[in-house]
CSV table of C-alpha atoms in Angstrom, one decimal:
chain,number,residue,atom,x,y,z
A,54,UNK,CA,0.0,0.0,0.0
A,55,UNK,CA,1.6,3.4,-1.0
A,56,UNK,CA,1.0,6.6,1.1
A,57,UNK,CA,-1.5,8.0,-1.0
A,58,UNK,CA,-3.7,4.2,-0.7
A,59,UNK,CA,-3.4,4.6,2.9
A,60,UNK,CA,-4.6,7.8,3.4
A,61,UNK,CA,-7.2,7.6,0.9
A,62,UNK,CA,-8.5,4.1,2.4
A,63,UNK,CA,-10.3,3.1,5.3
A,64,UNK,CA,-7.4,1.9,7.2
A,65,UNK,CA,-4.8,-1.0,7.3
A,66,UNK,CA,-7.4,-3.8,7.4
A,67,UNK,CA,-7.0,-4.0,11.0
A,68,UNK,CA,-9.3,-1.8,11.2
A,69,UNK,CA,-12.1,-3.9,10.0
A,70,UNK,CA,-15.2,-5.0,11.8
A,71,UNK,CA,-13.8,-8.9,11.5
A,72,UNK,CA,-10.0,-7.8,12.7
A,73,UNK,CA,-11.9,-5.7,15.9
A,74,UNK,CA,-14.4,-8.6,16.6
A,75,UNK,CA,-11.1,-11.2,16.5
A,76,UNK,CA,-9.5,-10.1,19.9
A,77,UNK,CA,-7.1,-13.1,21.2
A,78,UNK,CA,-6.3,-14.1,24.5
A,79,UNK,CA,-3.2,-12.7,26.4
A,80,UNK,CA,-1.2,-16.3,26.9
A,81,UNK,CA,-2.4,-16.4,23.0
A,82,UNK,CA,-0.1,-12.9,22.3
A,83,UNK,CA,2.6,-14.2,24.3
A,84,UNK,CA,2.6,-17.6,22.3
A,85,UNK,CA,3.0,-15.5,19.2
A,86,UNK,CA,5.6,-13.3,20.7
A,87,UNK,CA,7.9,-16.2,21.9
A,88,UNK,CA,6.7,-18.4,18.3
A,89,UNK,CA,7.5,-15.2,15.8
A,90,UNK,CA,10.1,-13.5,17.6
A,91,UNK,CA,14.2,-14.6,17.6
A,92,UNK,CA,17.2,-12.8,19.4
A,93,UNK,CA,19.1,-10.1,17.5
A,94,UNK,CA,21.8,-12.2,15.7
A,95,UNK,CA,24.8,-10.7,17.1
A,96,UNK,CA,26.5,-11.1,20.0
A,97,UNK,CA,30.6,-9.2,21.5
A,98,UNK,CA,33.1,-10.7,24.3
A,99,UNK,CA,33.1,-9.1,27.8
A,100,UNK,CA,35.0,-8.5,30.2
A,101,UNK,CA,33.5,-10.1,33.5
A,102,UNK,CA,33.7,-6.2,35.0
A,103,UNK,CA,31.6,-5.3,32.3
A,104,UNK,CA,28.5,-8.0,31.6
A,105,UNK,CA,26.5,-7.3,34.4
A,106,UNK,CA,22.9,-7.1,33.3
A,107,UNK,CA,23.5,-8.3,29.8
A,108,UNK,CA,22.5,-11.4,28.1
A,109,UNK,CA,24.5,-14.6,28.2
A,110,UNK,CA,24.9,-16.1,24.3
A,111,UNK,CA,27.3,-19.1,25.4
A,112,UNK,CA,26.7,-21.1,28.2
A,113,UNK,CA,29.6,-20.5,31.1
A,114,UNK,CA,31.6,-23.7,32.0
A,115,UNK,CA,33.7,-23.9,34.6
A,116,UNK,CA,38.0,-23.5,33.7
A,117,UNK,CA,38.7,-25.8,36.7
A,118,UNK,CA,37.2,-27.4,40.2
A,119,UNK,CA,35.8,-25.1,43.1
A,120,UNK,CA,37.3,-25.0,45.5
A,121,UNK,CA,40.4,-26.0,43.4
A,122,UNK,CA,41.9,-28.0,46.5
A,123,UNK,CA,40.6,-28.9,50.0
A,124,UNK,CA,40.9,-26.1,52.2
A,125,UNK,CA,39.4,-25.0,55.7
A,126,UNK,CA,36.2,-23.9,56.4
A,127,UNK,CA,37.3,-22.0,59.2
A,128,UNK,CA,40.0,-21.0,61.8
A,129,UNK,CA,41.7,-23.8,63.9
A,130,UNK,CA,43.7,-26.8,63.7
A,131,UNK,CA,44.3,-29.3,60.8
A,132,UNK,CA,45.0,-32.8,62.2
A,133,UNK,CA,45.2,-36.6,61.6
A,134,UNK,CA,42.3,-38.0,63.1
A,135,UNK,CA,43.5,-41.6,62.8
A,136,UNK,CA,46.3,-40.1,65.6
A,137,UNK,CA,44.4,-39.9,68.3
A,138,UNK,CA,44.9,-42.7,70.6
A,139,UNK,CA,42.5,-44.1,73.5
A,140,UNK,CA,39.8,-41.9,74.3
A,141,UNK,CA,41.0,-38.7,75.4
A,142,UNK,CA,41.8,-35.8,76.3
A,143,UNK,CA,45.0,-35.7,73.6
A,144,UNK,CA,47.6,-33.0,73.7
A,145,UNK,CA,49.1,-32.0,70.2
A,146,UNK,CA,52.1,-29.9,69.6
A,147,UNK,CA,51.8,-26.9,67.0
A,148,UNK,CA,53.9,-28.1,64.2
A,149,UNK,CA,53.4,-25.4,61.6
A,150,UNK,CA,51.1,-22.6,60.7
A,151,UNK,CA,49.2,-22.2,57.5
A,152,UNK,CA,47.4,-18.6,56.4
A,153,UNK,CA,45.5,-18.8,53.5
A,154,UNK,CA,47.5,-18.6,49.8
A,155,UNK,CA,50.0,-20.9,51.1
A,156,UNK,CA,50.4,-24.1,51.2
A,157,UNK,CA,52.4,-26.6,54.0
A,158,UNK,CA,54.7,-28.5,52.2
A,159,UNK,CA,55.5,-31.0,54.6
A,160,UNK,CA,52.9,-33.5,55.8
A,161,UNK,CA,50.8,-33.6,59.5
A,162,UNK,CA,52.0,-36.9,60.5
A,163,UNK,CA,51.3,-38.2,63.6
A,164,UNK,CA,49.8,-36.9,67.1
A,165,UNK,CA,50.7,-32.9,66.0
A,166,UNK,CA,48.3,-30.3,64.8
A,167,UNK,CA,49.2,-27.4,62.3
A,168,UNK,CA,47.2,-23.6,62.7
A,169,UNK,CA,45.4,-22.6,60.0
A,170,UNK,CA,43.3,-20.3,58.8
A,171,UNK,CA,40.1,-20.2,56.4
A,172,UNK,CA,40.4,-21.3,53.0
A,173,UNK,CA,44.0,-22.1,53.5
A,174,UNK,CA,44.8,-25.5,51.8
A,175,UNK,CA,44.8,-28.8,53.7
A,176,UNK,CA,47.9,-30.2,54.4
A,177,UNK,CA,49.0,-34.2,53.4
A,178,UNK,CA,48.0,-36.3,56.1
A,179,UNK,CA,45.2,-33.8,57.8
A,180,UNK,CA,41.6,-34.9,57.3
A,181,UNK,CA,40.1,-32.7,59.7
A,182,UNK,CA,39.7,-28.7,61.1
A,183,UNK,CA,39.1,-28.6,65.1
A,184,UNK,CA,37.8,-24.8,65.8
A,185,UNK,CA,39.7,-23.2,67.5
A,186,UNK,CA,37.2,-22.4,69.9
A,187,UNK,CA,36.9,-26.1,70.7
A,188,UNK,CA,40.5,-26.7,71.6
A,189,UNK,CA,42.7,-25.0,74.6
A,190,UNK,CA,46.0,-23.7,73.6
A,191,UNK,CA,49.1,-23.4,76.1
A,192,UNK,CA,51.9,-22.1,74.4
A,193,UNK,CA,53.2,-24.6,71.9
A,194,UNK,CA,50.5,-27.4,72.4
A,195,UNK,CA,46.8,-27.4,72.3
A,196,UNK,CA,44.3,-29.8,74.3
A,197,UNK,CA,41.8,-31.2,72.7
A,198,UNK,CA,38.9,-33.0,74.5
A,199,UNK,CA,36.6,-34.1,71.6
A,200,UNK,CA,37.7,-36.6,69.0
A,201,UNK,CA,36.6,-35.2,65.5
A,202,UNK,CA,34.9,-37.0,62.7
A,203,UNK,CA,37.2,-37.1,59.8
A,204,UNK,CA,36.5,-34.7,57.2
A,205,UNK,CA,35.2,-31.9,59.4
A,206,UNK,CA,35.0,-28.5,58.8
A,207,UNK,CA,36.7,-29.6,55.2
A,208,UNK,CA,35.5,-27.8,52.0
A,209,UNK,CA,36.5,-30.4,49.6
A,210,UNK,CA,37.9,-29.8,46.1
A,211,UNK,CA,35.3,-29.6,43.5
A,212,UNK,CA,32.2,-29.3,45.9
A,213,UNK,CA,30.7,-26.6,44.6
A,214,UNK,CA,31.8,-26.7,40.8
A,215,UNK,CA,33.1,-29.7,38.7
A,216,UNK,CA,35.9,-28.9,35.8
A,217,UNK,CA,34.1,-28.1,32.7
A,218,UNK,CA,30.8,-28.3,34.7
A,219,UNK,CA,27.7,-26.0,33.2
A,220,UNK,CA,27.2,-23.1,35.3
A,221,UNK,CA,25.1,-21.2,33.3
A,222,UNK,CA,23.5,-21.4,30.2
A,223,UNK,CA,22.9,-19.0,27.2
A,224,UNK,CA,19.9,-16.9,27.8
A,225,UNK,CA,20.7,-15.7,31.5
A,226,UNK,CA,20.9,-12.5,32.6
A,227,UNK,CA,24.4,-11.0,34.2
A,228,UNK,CA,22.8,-10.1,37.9
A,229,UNK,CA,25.1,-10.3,41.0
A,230,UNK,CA,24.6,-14.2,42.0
A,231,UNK,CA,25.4,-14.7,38.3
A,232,UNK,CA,28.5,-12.2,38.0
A,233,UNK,CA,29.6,-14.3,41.4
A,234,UNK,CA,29.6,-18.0,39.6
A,235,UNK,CA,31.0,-16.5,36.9
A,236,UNK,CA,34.0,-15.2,39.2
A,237,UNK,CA,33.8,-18.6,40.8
A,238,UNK,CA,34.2,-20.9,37.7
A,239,UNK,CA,37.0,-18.6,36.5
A,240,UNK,CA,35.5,-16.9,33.1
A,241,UNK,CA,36.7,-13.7,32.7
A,242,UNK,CA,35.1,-12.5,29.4
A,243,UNK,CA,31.5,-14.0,28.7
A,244,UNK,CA,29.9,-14.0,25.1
A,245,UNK,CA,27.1,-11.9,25.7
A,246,UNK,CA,24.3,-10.5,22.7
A,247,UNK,CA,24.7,-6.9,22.3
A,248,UNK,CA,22.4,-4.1,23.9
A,249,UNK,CA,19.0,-3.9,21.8
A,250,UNK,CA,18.7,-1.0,19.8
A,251,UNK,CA,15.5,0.7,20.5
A,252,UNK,CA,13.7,4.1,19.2
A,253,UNK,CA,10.3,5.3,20.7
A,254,UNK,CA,8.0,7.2,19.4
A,255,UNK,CA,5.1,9.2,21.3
A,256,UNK,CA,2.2,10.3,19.1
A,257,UNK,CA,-0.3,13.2,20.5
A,258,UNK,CA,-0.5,16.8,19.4
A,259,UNK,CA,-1.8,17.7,23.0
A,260,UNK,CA,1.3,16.2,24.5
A,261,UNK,CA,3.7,18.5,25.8
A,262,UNK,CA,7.3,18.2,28.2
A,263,UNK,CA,6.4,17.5,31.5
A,264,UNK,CA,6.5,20.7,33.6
A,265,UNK,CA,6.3,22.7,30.3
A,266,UNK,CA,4.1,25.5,29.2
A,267,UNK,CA,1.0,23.7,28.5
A,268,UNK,CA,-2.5,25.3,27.4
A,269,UNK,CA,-6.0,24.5,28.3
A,270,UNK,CA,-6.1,21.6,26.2
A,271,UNK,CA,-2.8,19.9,26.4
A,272,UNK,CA,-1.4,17.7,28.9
A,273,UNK,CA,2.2,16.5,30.0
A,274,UNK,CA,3.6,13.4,28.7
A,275,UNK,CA,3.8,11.0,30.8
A,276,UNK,CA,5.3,8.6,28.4
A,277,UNK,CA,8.1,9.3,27.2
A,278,UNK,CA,10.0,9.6,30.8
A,279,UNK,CA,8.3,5.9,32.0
A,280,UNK,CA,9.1,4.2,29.0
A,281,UNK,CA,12.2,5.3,29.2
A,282,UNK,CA,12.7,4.7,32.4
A,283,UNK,CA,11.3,0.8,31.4
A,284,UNK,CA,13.5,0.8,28.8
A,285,UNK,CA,16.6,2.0,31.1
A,286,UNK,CA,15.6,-1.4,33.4
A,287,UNK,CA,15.7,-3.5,30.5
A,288,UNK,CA,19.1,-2.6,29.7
A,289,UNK,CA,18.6,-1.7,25.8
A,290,UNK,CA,20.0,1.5,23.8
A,291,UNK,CA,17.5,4.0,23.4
A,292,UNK,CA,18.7,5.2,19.8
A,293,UNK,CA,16.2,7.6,19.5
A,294,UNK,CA,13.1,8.7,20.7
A,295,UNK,CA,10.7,12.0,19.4
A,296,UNK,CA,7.5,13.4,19.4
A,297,UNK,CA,5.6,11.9,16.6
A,298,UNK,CA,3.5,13.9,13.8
A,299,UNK,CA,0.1,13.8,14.0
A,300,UNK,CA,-0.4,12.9,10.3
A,301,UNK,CA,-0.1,9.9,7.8
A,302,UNK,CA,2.9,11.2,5.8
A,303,UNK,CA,5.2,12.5,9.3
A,304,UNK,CA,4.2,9.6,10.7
A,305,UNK,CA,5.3,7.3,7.8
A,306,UNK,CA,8.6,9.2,7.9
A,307,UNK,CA,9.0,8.8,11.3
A,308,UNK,CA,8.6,5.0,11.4
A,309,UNK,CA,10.7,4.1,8.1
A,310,UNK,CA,13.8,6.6,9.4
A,311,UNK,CA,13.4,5.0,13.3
A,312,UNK,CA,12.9,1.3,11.6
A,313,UNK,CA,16.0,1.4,9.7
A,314,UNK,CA,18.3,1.2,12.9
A,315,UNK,CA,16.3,0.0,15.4
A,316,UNK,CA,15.6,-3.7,16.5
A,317,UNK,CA,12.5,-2.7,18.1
A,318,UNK,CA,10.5,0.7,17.7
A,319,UNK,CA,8.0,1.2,20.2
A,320,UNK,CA,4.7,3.6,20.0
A,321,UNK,CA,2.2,5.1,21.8
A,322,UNK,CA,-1.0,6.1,20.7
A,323,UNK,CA,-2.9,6.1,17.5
A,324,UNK,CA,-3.5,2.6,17.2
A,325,UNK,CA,-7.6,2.4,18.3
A,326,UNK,CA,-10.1,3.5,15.3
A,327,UNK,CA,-10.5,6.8,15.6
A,328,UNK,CA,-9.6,9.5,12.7
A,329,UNK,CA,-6.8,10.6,13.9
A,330,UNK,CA,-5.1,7.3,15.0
A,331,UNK,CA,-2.2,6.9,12.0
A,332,UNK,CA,0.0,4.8,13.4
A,333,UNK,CA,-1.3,1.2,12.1
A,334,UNK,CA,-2.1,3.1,8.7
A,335,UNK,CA,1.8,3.8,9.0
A,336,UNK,CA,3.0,0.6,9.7
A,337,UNK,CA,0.6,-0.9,6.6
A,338,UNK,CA,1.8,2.0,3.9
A,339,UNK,CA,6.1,1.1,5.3
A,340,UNK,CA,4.7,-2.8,4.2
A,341,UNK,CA,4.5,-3.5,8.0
A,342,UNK,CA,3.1,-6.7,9.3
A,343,UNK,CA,1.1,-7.2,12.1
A,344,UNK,CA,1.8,-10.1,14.4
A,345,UNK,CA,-1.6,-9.0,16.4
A,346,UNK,CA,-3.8,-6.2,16.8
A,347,UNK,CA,-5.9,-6.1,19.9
A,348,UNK,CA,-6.0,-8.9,23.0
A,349,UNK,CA,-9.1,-8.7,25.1
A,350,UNK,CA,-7.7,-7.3,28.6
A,351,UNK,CA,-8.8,-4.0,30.0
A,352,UNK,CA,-6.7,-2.1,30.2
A,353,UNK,CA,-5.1,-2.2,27.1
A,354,UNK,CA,-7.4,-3.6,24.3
A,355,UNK,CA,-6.0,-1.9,21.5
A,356,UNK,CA,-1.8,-3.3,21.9
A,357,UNK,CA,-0.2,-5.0,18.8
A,358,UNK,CA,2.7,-6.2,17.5
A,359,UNK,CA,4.9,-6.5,14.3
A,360,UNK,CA,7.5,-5.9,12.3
A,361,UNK,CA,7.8,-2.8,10.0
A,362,UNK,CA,11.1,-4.1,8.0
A,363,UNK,CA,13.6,-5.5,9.9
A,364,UNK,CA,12.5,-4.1,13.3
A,365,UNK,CA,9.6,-5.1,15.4
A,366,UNK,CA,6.8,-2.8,16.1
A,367,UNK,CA,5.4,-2.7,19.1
A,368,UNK,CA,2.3,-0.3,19.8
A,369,UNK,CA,1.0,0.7,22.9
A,370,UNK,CA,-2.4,2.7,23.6
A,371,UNK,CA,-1.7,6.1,24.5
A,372,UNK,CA,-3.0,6.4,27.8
A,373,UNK,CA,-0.4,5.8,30.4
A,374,UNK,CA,-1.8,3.4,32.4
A,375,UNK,CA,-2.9,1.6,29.3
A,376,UNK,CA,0.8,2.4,28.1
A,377,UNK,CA,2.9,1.0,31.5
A,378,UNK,CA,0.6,-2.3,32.0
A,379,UNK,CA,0.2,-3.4,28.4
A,380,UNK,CA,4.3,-2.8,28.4
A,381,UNK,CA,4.9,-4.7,31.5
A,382,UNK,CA,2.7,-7.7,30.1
A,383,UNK,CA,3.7,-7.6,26.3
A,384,UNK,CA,6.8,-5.1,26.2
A,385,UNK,CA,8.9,-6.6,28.1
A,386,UNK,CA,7.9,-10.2,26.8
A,387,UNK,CA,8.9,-8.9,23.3
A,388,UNK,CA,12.2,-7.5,24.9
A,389,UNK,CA,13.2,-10.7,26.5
A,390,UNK,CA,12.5,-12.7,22.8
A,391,UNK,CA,14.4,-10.3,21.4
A,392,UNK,CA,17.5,-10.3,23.9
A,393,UNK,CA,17.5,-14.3,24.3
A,394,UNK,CA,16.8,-14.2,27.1
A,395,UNK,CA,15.4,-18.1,29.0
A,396,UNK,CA,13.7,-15.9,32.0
A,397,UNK,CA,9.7,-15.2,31.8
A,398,UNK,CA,7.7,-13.0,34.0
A,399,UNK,CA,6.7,-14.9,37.0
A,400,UNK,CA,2.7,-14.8,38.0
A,401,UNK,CA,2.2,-16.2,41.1
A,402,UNK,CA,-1.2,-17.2,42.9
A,403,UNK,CA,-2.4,-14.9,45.4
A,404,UNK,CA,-5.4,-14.0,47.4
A,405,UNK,CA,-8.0,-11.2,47.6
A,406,UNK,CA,-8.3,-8.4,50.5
A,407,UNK,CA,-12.1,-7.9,49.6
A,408,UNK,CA,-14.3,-9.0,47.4
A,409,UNK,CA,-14.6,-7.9,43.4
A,410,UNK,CA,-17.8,-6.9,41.8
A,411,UNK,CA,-16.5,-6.2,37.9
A,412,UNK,CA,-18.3,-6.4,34.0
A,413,UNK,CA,-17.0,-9.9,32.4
A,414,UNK,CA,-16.0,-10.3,28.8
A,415,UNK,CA,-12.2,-9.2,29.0
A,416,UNK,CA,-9.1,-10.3,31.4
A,417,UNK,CA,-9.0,-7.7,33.8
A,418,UNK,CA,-5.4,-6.3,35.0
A,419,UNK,CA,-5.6,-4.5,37.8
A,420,UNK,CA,-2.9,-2.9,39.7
A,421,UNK,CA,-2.7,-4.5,43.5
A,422,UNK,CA,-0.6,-4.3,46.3
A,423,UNK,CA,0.4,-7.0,48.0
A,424,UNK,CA,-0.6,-6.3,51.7
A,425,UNK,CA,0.6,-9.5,53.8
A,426,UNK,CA,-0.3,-12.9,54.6
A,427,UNK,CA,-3.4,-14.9,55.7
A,428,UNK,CA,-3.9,-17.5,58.0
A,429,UNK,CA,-3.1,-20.2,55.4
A,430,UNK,CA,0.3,-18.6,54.9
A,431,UNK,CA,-1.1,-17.0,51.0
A,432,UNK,CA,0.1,-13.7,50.1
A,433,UNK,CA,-2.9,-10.9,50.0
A,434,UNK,CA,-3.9,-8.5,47.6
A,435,UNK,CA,-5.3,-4.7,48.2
A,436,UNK,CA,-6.8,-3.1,45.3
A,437,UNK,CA,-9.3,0.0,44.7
A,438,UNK,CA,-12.4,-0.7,43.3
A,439,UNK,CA,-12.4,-0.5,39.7
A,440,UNK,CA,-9.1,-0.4,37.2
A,441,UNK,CA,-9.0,3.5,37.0
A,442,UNK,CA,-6.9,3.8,33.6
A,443,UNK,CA,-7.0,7.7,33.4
A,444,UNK,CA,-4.9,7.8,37.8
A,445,UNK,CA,-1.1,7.2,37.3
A,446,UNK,CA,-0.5,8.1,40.7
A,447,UNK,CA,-2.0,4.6,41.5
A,448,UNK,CA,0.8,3.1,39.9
A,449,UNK,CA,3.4,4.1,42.0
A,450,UNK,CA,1.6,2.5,45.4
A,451,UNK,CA,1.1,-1.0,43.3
A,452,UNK,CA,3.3,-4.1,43.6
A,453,UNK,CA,2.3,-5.4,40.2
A,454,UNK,CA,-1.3,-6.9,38.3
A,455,UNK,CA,-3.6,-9.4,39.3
A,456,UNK,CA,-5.2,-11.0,36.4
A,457,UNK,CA,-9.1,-11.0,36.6
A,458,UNK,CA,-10.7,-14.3,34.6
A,459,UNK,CA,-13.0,-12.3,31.8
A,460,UNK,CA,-15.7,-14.9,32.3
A,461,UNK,CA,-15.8,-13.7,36.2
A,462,UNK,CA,-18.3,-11.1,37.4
A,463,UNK,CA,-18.4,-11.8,41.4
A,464,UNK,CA,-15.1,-13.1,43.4
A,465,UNK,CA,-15.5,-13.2,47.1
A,466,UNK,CA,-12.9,-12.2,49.4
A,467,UNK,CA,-10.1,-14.1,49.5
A,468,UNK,CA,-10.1,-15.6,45.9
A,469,UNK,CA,-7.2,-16.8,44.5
A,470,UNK,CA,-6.4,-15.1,41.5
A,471,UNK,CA,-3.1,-14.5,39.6
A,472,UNK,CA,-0.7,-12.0,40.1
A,473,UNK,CA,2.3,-10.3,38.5
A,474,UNK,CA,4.8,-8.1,40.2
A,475,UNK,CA,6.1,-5.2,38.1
A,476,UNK,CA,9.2,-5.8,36.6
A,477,UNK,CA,12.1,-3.2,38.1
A,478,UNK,CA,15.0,-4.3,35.9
């Protein structure tokens, strides 16, 4: 479809009566997502000091054993249990001392005990490590009342990680524990994919900076800073993000100049049916195709997906509330295809504060804070009364969205519903 077709026809053909009466399911969207979508190709070496949050391409095998030799657990004496004669109490002379990053090379042999310290190697003949707060020291001997099980207070060598063992594979992300076993199973530089290039786009001629000059009409956009804020968390490269034109032709400029260097471009607004909502029109005239177009949720309805060349599209509705939850469902489950990454949002079961009166037909999403735990030991939900889509400032007291069955009109308190905690990184 040209420029001139597009503005001159009805609409994209998503527009249609069929395409508005075919909503699909939310797991349904997120089957396509995972079942369309595959991780940007490319992927760079690391350093170890450098990978945190990003996206593991190769699986990480460990370069040796860990620990890589026995060592103590903790401060005391290593000694040769099969010493100990009759039943006690024994006196041991202090043979040697051994701090940790050396190593003893002459064996314990016999009725003698060495000092050492934690994570200092074992010495030959020692299978065991007496406290030191269980033994009584006098100068060059130490009393010992207890006999020891062999092997006590021993990390042995290649208890935690076998040579070559997997550690992690491709598809996690870089957090802390991760950066740790990595440390651990010596792999300095990772294969990671590379940061996700990403442009937004925020439609709306009544949108203006927020804290701007605004007139009776226009509002502040709320957008732009929370996507990219989102976007921030996801650890992608926001190559570009503007204002969009409220018209077919800017728009269509827009989206082919952002599409041409961006994995993913994301949009808000002008995706319902309305006369002034370009964007799908847009997508259709840059031969854009559209993955889906509407799931049956409230908020949200309007949210699709595609690909406008070589990038993705994903559009969000305009209104922020409708923006942030159809992003934390879809936006991020389109960012984690796109990154490789294994890891899917998490909905857990949890239970209602009060009961819900609501009008069935669409999956509800409703922000909720979690507020405790019942009797049973299940986590608790508090919620308003409705899902107000036009009051941001609800957002910001919410934990995350519990998912309201479409074919339910009446829960009682303390149904069991799911629930989804927002996503902070």
């Amino acid at each position: 479809m040209t420029i001139h077709q597009a503005m001159t026809s009805p609409g994209c053909g998503c527009d249609s009566q069929d395409m508005l009466h075919a909503l699909i399911g939310i797991d349904e969207a997120l089957a396509r997502i995972a079942g369309h979508v595959a991780p940007v190709g490319r992927t760079e070496a690391l350093s170890l000091d450098h990978a945190f949050g990003r996206i593991l391409a190769q699986p990480v095998r460990s370069r040796s054993m860990a620990p890589a030799f026995d060592n103590a657990a903790m401060d005391g004496y290593a000694i040769a249990t099969s010493a100990l004669t009759g039943a006690g109490p024994w006196v041991l002379p202090v043979v040697a001392r051994v701090p940790a990053g050396q190593a003893l090379t002459t064996p314990v042999a016999g009725a003698v005990a060495a000092r050492i310290f934690t994570g200092a190697p074992i010495p030959d003949g020692a299978d065991a490590v007496v406290m030191q707060e269980e033994v009584q020291r006098d100068g060059d001997v130490i009393h010992l009342s207890r006999r020891p099980e062999s092997g006590l207070n021993i990390r042995r060598a290649g208890s935690d990680m076998a040579s070559g063992a997997t550690v992690l594979d491709k598809g996690q992300r870089l957090g802390p524990r991760e950066i740790a076993a990595c440390a651990a199973a010596g792999a300095g530089i990772l294969r990671v994919r590379r940061r996700l290039r990403v442009a937004l786009l925020v439609t709306g001629d009544e949108v203006r900076r927020a804290g701007g000059a605004r007139e009776a009409a226009q509002i502040w956009d709320v957008n732009t800073p929370m996507l990219t804020a989102s976007l921030a968390a996801a650890d992608v490269d926001i190559i570009a993000s503007a204002h969009g034109a409220d018209n077919l032709a800017g728009l269509v400029r827009q989206l082919g100049d952002m599409a041409a260097q961006a994995d993913l471009v994301i949009t808000t607004g002008g995706i319902s049916v309305g006369e002034e909502d370009h964007v799908k029109p847009a997508v259709s005239a840059l031969g854009g195709e559209i993955l889906f177009s509407g799931v049956a949720i409230k908020p949200g309805k309007p949210v699709s997906v595609g690909r406008i060349g070589k990038a993705h599209w994903l559009g969000l509705p305009g209104n922020p509330v409708s923006a942030f939850v159809t992003w934390q469902v879809f936006g991020l489950a389109l960012v984690r295809a796109l990154s490789g990454e294994e890891l899917a949002p998490s909905r857990r079961h949890v239970v209602t504060s009060g009961p819900i009166r609501r009008k069935p037909g669409r999956c509800e999403l409703r922000p909720a804070t979690l507020a405790g735990f019942d009797a049973h030991g299940r986590e608790i939900v508090s919620f308003e009364d409705a899902t107000h889509s036009a009051r941001v400032g609800l957002l910001s007291r919410a934990d995350g969205l519990m998912f309201l069955p479409a074919d339910a009109e009446c829960l009682p308190a303390g149904a069991l519903v799911e629930f989804q905690p927002f996503c902070q990184s």
